[in-house]
Coordinates of C-alpha atoms in Angstrom, one line a residue:
M271 CA 0.0 0.0 0.0
K272 CA 1.3 3.4 -0.9
K273 CA 2.1 5.6 2.1
I274 CA 0.6 9.0 2.0
S275 CA 2.4 11.8 3.9
F276 CA 0.8 15.1 5.1
L277 CA 2.9 18.2 5.7
L278 CA 1.3 20.7 8.1
L279 CA 2.7 24.2 8.1
F280 CA 2.6 26.4 11.2
P281 CA 3.9 29.9 11.6
V282 CA 7.2 29.8 13.5
I283 CA 8.3 32.7 15.7
A284 CA 12.0 32.3 16.5
F285 CA 13.2 33.1 20.0
G286 CA 14.5 36.6 20.0
Q287 CA 12.4 37.8 17.0
Y288 CA 11.3 41.4 17.3
T289 CA 8.5 43.5 15.9
S290 CA 9.2 47.0 14.8
I291 CA 7.2 49.7 16.7
P292 CA 8.2 53.0 15.0
D293 CA 5.6 55.1 16.9
S294 CA 7.0 56.1 20.3
I295 CA 3.5 56.6 21.9
F296 CA 2.4 53.1 20.7
E297 CA 5.6 51.6 22.2
Q298 CA 5.1 53.5 25.5
R299 CA 1.6 52.0 25.8
L300 CA 3.1 48.5 25.3
I301 CA 5.7 49.3 28.0
D302 CA 2.9 50.5 30.3
F303 CA 1.1 47.2 29.8
G304 CA 4.2 45.2 30.5
Y305 CA 4.6 43.8 27.0
D306 CA 7.9 45.7 26.5
T307 CA 10.7 47.0 28.8
I308 CA 13.0 49.2 26.8
H309 CA 12.0 52.2 24.6
N310 CA 14.0 51.2 21.5
G311 CA 11.5 51.1 18.6
Q312 CA 10.8 47.3 18.9
V313 CA 9.1 44.7 21.0
L314 CA 9.8 41.0 21.5
T315 CA 7.2 39.3 19.2
L316 CA 6.7 36.5 21.7
N317 CA 5.4 39.1 24.1
I318 CA 2.6 40.2 21.9
V319 CA 1.6 37.3 19.6
N320 CA -0.9 35.8 22.1
V321 CA -2.4 39.1 23.3
D322 CA -6.2 38.9 22.6
S323 CA -7.3 42.3 24.0
L324 CA -5.6 45.7 23.5
N325 CA -6.8 49.1 24.6
L326 CA -4.8 51.9 22.9
S327 CA -7.5 54.6 23.4
N328 CA -6.1 58.1 24.1
N329 CA -8.1 59.5 26.9
F330 CA -6.1 62.7 27.1
G331 CA -6.8 64.1 23.6
G332 CA -9.0 63.8 20.6
P333 CA -8.2 63.7 16.9
T334 CA -7.2 67.3 16.8
T335 CA -4.2 67.0 19.2
F336 CA -1.0 65.1 19.1
I337 CA -0.7 64.9 22.8
N338 CA -0.4 61.2 23.7
S339 CA -1.8 60.3 20.3
I340 CA -0.6 57.3 18.3
Q341 CA -0.1 58.3 14.7
N342 CA 1.5 55.1 13.3
L343 CA 0.1 51.7 14.1
S344 CA 2.9 49.7 12.4
G345 CA 3.5 46.5 14.4
I346 CA -0.1 45.7 15.0
Q347 CA 0.1 43.0 12.4
D348 CA 2.0 40.7 14.8
F349 CA -0.8 40.9 17.4
T350 CA -2.2 37.9 15.4
N351 CA -4.6 36.7 18.2
L352 CA -6.3 40.0 18.8
K353 CA -10.1 39.8 19.4
Y354 CA -10.6 43.2 20.9
L355 CA -8.9 46.4 19.7
D356 CA -9.6 50.0 20.9
L357 CA -7.8 52.7 19.0
S358 CA -10.2 55.6 19.7
N359 CA -9.1 59.2 20.1
N360 CA -5.8 59.0 18.4
F361 CA -4.4 60.6 15.1
I362 CA -4.1 57.4 13.0
S363 CA -4.5 58.0 9.3
M364 CA -4.0 54.4 8.1
I365 CA -4.6 51.0 9.6
D366 CA -3.6 47.6 8.2
L367 CA -5.6 44.9 10.1
S368 CA -5.2 42.2 7.4
Q369 CA -3.2 39.9 9.7
N370 CA -5.6 40.3 12.7
I371 CA -8.0 37.7 11.4
F372 CA -9.5 36.9 14.8
L373 CA -10.7 40.4 15.5
E374 CA -14.3 40.6 16.8
D375 CA -14.5 44.1 18.3
L376 CA -12.9 47.2 16.7
N377 CA -13.1 50.7 18.0
C378 CA -11.3 53.3 15.8
N379 CA -13.5 56.3 16.6
S380 CA -12.1 59.8 16.4
N381 CA -9.0 59.3 14.3
N382 CA -7.9 60.6 10.9
L383 CA -8.9 57.7 8.7
S384 CA -10.0 58.2 5.1
S385 CA -10.4 54.5 4.4
L386 CA -10.8 51.3 6.4
G387 CA -10.1 47.8 4.9
L388 CA -11.8 45.0 6.8
D389 CA -12.0 42.2 4.1
Q390 CA -9.8 39.9 6.2
N391 CA -11.7 40.5 9.4
I392 CA -14.6 38.1 8.7
L393 CA -15.2 37.4 12.4
L394 CA -15.9 41.1 13.2
V395 CA -19.0 41.6 15.3
N396 CA -18.8 45.2 16.5
L397 CA -17.4 48.1 14.6
Y398 CA -17.1 51.7 15.9
C399 CA -15.5 54.0 13.4
Y400 CA -17.4 57.3 13.9
E401 CA -15.7 60.7 13.6
N402 CA -13.3 60.0 10.8
H403 CA -13.1 61.0 7.1
I404 CA -14.2 57.6 5.6
S405 CA -15.9 58.0 2.3
Y406 CA -16.5 54.3 1.5
L407 CA -16.9 51.4 3.8
D408 CA -16.8 47.8 2.3
L409 CA -18.5 45.4 4.7
S410 CA -19.5 42.8 2.1
L411 CA -17.3 40.0 3.8
N412 CA -18.2 40.9 7.4
L413 CA -21.1 38.6 7.6
N414 CA -21.0 38.3 11.4
L415 CA -21.4 42.1 11.9
E416 CA -24.1 42.9 14.5
F417 CA -23.2 46.5 15.5
L418 CA -22.1 49.3 13.2
D419 CA -21.5 52.9 14.3
C420 CA -20.1 55.0 11.4
N421 CA -21.6 58.3 12.4
S422 CA -19.9 61.6 11.3
N423 CA -17.9 60.4 8.3
Q424 CA -18.1 61.3 4.6
I425 CA -19.9 58.1 3.4
T426 CA -22.0 58.6 0.2
F427 CA -23.1 55.0 -0.3
L428 CA -23.5 52.4 2.4
N429 CA -24.1 48.8 1.3
V430 CA -25.2 46.5 4.2
S431 CA -27.1 44.0 2.1
Q432 CA -24.7 41.2 3.0
N433 CA -24.8 42.0 6.7
T434 CA -27.9 40.1 7.6
A435 CA -26.9 39.7 11.2
L436 CA -26.8 43.5 11.7
K437 CA -28.9 44.6 14.7
T438 CA -27.8 48.2 15.3
L439 CA -26.9 50.7 12.6
L440 CA -25.8 54.3 13.5
C441 CA -24.9 56.3 10.4
T442 CA -25.8 59.9 11.1
D443 CA -24.0 62.9 9.6
N444 CA -22.7 61.4 6.4
H445 CA -23.7 62.1 2.8
I446 CA -26.0 59.1 2.3
S447 CA -29.0 59.7 -0.1
Y448 CA -30.2 56.1 -0.3
L449 CA -30.3 53.2 2.2
D450 CA -31.4 49.7 1.3
L451 CA -32.1 47.7 4.4
S452 CA -34.4 45.1 2.9
Q453 CA -32.0 42.2 3.7
D454 CA -31.3 43.3 7.2
T455 CA -34.3 41.7 8.9
A456 CA -32.4 41.3 12.2
L457 CA -32.2 45.1 12.6
T458 CA -33.6 46.4 15.9
S459 CA -32.2 50.0 16.0
L460 CA -31.6 52.5 13.2
V461 CA -30.3 56.0 13.6
C462 CA -29.8 57.7 10.3
G463 CA -30.6 61.4 10.8
K464 CA -28.3 64.3 10.9
T465 CA -27.6 66.3 14.0
R466 CA -26.5 69.6 12.4
F467 CA -29.6 70.2 10.2
F468 CA -30.0 73.8 11.3
L469 CA -26.3 74.6 11.6
G470 CA -25.3 74.1 7.9
G471 CA -24.0 70.6 8.5
T472 CA -23.5 68.1 5.6
G473 CA -25.5 65.3 7.0
N474 CA -27.5 62.6 5.3
N475 CA -29.9 63.4 2.4
L476 CA -32.4 60.5 2.6
S477 CA -35.6 61.3 0.7
T478 CA -37.0 57.7 0.8
L479 CA -36.7 55.1 3.6
D480 CA -38.4 51.8 3.1
L481 CA -38.4 49.7 6.4
S482 CA -41.2 47.3 5.4
Q483 CA -38.9 44.3 5.7
N484 CA -37.5 45.2 9.1
F485 CA -40.0 43.6 11.3
N486 CA -37.7 43.4 14.3
L487 CA -37.1 47.2 14.3
N488 CA -38.1 48.8 17.6
Y489 CA -36.2 52.1 17.5
L490 CA -35.9 54.6 14.6
D491 CA -34.4 58.1 14.4
C492 CA -34.5 59.5 10.9
S493 CA -34.8 63.2 11.8
N494 CA -33.5 66.1 9.8
N495 CA -33.5 64.4 6.5
P496 CA -35.4 65.7 3.4
L497 CA -37.7 62.6 3.7
L498 CA -40.7 62.5 1.4
N499 CA -41.5 58.7 1.8
L500 CA -41.3 56.6 4.9
N501 CA -42.7 53.1 4.9
L502 CA -43.0 51.4 8.3
K503 CA -45.5 48.8 7.2
D504 CA -43.8 45.7 8.5
S505 CA -46.7 43.8 10.1
N506 CA -45.1 44.3 13.5
N507 CA -45.4 48.0 14.4
T508 CA -46.3 47.3 18.0
V509 CA -42.7 46.4 18.9
F510 CA -41.7 50.0 18.4
S511 CA -40.4 51.6 21.6
G512 CA -39.5 54.9 20.0
I513 CA -39.6 56.8 16.7
L514 CA -38.1 60.1 16.2
C515 CA -38.6 61.8 12.8
I516 CA -38.8 65.5 13.0
N517 CA -37.7 68.3 10.6
S518 CA -38.6 66.2 7.5
F519 CA -40.8 66.9 4.5
L520 CA -43.1 64.0 5.4
T521 CA -46.9 64.4 5.3
C522 CA -47.8 60.7 5.3
V523 CA -46.2 57.6 7.0
S524 CA -47.2 54.1 5.9
V525 CA -48.0 51.9 9.0
D526 CA -49.8 48.7 9.8
D527 CA -52.6 50.3 11.8
P528 CA -53.2 54.1 11.6
L529 CA -55.3 54.1 14.7
W530 CA -52.7 52.4 16.8
A531 CA -50.0 54.7 15.3
S532 CA -52.0 57.8 16.1
S533 CA -52.2 56.8 19.8
N534 CA -48.8 55.4 20.3
L535 CA -46.6 57.6 18.0
P536 CA -47.6 61.1 19.0
N537 CA -45.7 64.4 18.9
P538 CA -43.0 65.4 19.6
W539 CA -41.7 62.2 18.0
L540 CA -43.1 63.2 14.6
D541 CA -43.8 66.5 12.8
T542 CA -47.2 67.9 13.5
N543 CA -48.4 67.8 9.9
I544 CA -47.9 64.0 9.5
F545 CA -50.8 61.6 9.3
F546 CA -50.7 57.8 9.1
S547 CA -52.1 55.5 6.4
T548 CA -51.9 51.9 5.3
N549 CA -51.2 53.1 1.7
C550 CA -49.4 56.5 1.5
P551 CA -48.9 57.7 -2.1
F552 CA -45.2 57.4 -3.2
I553 CA -43.8 60.8 -4.0
D554 CA -41.3 60.6 -6.9
I555 CA -37.8 62.0 -6.4
Y556 CA -36.1 63.7 -9.3
T557 CA -32.5 64.5 -10.1
I558 CA -31.8 67.8 -11.8
I559 CA -30.1 67.5 -15.2
P560 CA -29.4 71.1 -16.3
D561 CA -27.4 70.2 -19.4
S562 CA -29.8 69.4 -22.3
M563 CA -27.3 67.3 -24.1
F564 CA -26.7 65.1 -21.1
E565 CA -30.5 64.7 -20.6
Q566 CA -30.9 63.9 -24.3
K567 CA -28.3 61.1 -24.0
L568 CA -30.2 59.7 -21.0
I569 CA -33.4 59.8 -23.1
N570 CA -31.6 58.0 -25.9
L571 CA -30.5 55.3 -23.4
G572 CA -34.0 54.9 -22.1
Y573 CA -33.5 56.3 -18.6
D574 CA -35.7 59.4 -19.3
S575 CA -38.6 60.2 -21.5
I576 CA -39.2 64.0 -21.5
S577 CA -36.6 66.7 -21.9
D578 CA -37.6 68.8 -18.9
G579 CA -34.3 69.3 -17.0
Q580 CA -34.8 66.4 -14.7
V581 CA -34.9 62.6 -14.5
L582 CA -36.5 60.2 -12.0
T583 CA -33.8 59.3 -9.5
S584 CA -35.2 55.8 -9.3
N585 CA -34.4 55.3 -13.0
I586 CA -30.7 56.1 -12.6
R587 CA -29.8 55.1 -9.0
F588 CA -28.8 51.5 -9.8
I589 CA -27.1 52.0 -13.1
D590 CA -23.6 50.5 -13.0
S591 CA -22.4 51.4 -16.4
L592 CA -22.9 54.7 -18.4
D593 CA -21.5 55.8 -21.8
V594 CA -22.2 59.4 -22.6
S595 CA -19.2 59.9 -24.9
N596 CA -19.1 62.4 -27.8
A597 CA -22.4 64.0 -26.8
G598 CA -21.5 67.7 -26.6
I599 CA -22.0 67.7 -22.8
T600 CA -20.6 70.7 -20.9
D601 CA -22.2 70.1 -17.5
L602 CA -22.4 66.7 -15.9
T603 CA -24.5 67.9 -12.9
G604 CA -26.8 65.0 -11.9
I605 CA -24.1 62.3 -12.1
E606 CA -23.9 62.4 -8.3
D607 CA -27.2 60.4 -8.1
F608 CA -25.7 57.6 -10.2
T609 CA -24.6 56.1 -6.8
H610 CA -24.0 52.6 -8.1
I611 CA -22.0 53.4 -11.2
S612 CA -18.7 51.5 -11.7
Y613 CA -18.0 52.4 -15.3
L614 CA -18.2 55.9 -16.7
N615 CA -17.3 57.0 -20.2
I616 CA -17.3 60.8 -20.9
N617 CA -14.8 60.8 -23.7
M618 CA -15.0 63.6 -26.3
N619 CA -17.2 66.1 -24.5
E620 CA -16.7 69.8 -23.6
L621 CA -17.0 69.7 -19.8
T622 CA -16.7 72.8 -17.7
N623 CA -18.4 71.2 -14.7
F624 CA -17.3 67.7 -13.7
E625 CA -17.5 66.4 -10.1
I626 CA -17.6 62.7 -9.1
S627 CA -17.1 62.8 -5.3
Q628 CA -20.5 61.1 -4.7
N629 CA -19.7 58.1 -7.1
S630 CA -17.6 56.1 -4.5
L631 CA -18.1 52.8 -6.4
L632 CA -16.5 54.1 -9.6
E633 CA -13.9 51.6 -10.9
N634 CA -13.3 52.7 -14.5
L635 CA -13.3 56.3 -15.7
Q636 CA -12.7 57.1 -19.4
C637 CA -12.3 60.9 -19.9
R638 CA -10.2 61.4 -23.0
C639 CA -10.5 64.8 -24.7
S640 CA -13.3 66.2 -22.5
G641 CA -11.9 69.6 -21.6
I642 CA -11.4 68.7 -17.9
N643 CA -9.2 71.2 -16.1
A644 CA -9.4 69.6 -12.6
L645 CA -10.0 66.1 -11.4
D646 CA -10.7 65.2 -7.8
L647 CA -10.5 61.5 -7.2
T648 CA -10.0 61.5 -3.4
Q649 CA -13.6 60.1 -2.9
N650 CA -13.2 57.3 -5.4
P651 CA -11.2 54.6 -3.5
N652 CA -12.3 51.8 -5.8
L653 CA -10.9 53.3 -9.0
L654 CA -9.0 50.7 -11.0
V655 CA -8.7 52.3 -14.4
L656 CA -8.2 56.0 -15.3
N657 CA -7.8 57.2 -18.9
C658 CA -7.7 60.9 -19.4
N659 CA -5.2 61.0 -22.3
N660 CA -5.5 63.7 -24.8
D661 CA -5.8 61.3 -27.7
V662 CA -8.7 59.5 -29.3
F663 CA -7.4 57.0 -31.7
T664 CA -3.8 55.7 -32.3
G665 CA -2.1 57.7 -35.0
L666 CA -4.4 60.8 -34.8
M667 CA -3.4 64.1 -33.4
P668 CA -4.6 64.7 -29.8
C669 CA -8.3 65.6 -29.6
Q670 CA -8.5 66.7 -33.2
N671 CA -12.2 65.7 -33.3
N672 CA -13.3 68.3 -30.9
N673 CA -10.3 70.3 -29.9
F674 CA -11.2 70.1 -26.2
N675 CA -7.9 69.0 -24.6
N676 CA -7.8 68.1 -20.9
V677 CA -5.6 70.6 -19.1
I678 CA -5.2 68.9 -15.7
T679 CA -2.2 70.3 -13.8
N680 CA -2.5 68.5 -10.5
L681 CA -3.5 64.9 -9.7
N682 CA -3.8 63.4 -6.2
L683 CA -3.9 59.6 -6.3
S684 CA -3.1 59.0 -2.6
N685 CA -6.6 57.5 -2.0
N686 CA -6.7 55.4 -5.1
L687 CA -4.7 52.4 -3.8
L688 CA -6.4 49.9 -6.2
L689 CA -5.4 51.8 -9.4
T690 CA -3.9 49.5 -12.0
S691 CA -4.0 51.5 -15.2
L692 CA -3.3 55.3 -15.6
G693 CA -3.4 57.3 -18.7
M694 CA -2.7 61.1 -18.5
D695 CA -0.7 61.8 -21.7
G696 CA -0.9 65.3 -23.1
N697 CA -2.1 67.0 -19.9
D698 CA -0.2 69.7 -18.1
L699 CA 0.7 67.9 -14.9
L700 CA 2.9 69.8 -12.6
S701 CA 2.4 67.6 -9.5

């Protein structure tokens, strides 16, 4: 009989192996905890590899001070058995937690983060990341997530459709205009308002909120949004312990039983002009399209029917690919509501207004010969391909078909870490 051998590979940490800790405040905290003894920019790896809980919270200063604040978390990768990590109130701008695969609880509130990658942290249950500068949060692989607090960031699109275990969602003070919670049937608490409504804040902009599938929901705060439609008809309204929805544009709220709602959901929880019904009329939401050539292109593609300077938002929200090349467009206002778009072709236009900060899912941007003089990609972390060359076809002179050369002088790609293809020939790049 043939003998079969198996080779099992285990990570080996040699005696005397050290982990570099370049941040002096980080190392001092490790010394305070007894994991290190000498302040020399390193720690014995054997001392930290089995640590399962680490509290690095700065209780002496917030994100606007350097006093006692950790700025560089390099070395955290060797805390391979961490389950609980608190980094709150520091000045950390980047975190790599790809090696901390057992992490269940993460608190990185009040830092300087613009992105947060958690695709390797599939055991994550609780995530606190409020008061940062995060524009896009990918939680598609965090299927065990039960608690999410991402308040006070710059998130434009939040996809929690894969997070079916989610029970609490706090997402106030972002830039969210659409929230699909139809798959989150375990949800019990939702706070999605904005706290700075009367102070000029840039909070959420929800116009429609459909909670008809969230039959376990017992607390809702959706105040200070431009809400026109709110559907609470989930066949289990009596579980509600509190609803706060003031300073909205609502006149009708869909509920299971209007009589029960009128008795149990009184002011000041809701605006005084709101009434309850089992069948509120849906109020259509429109996106302004001021450029007639842009709107005509949308009509040609079947997304609009009448040239009236607007398009039904529901017709464009879920479009993932859009080609409006060579259409004589000068103003692309309205593109911000194409929140699911991943491919955008605007080649051969005459753009004087071009802004894609709300299109956080964008992966491929084709913008050859479109007259662009500025390009802000800091809110597009998923970008893979960028082609803004000033050429149209190989062998032809740059932009000879429309004479609208791109004249981009500065390009910041510091947030576009996934970029694989870059074309900027013929621009005037200085930095």
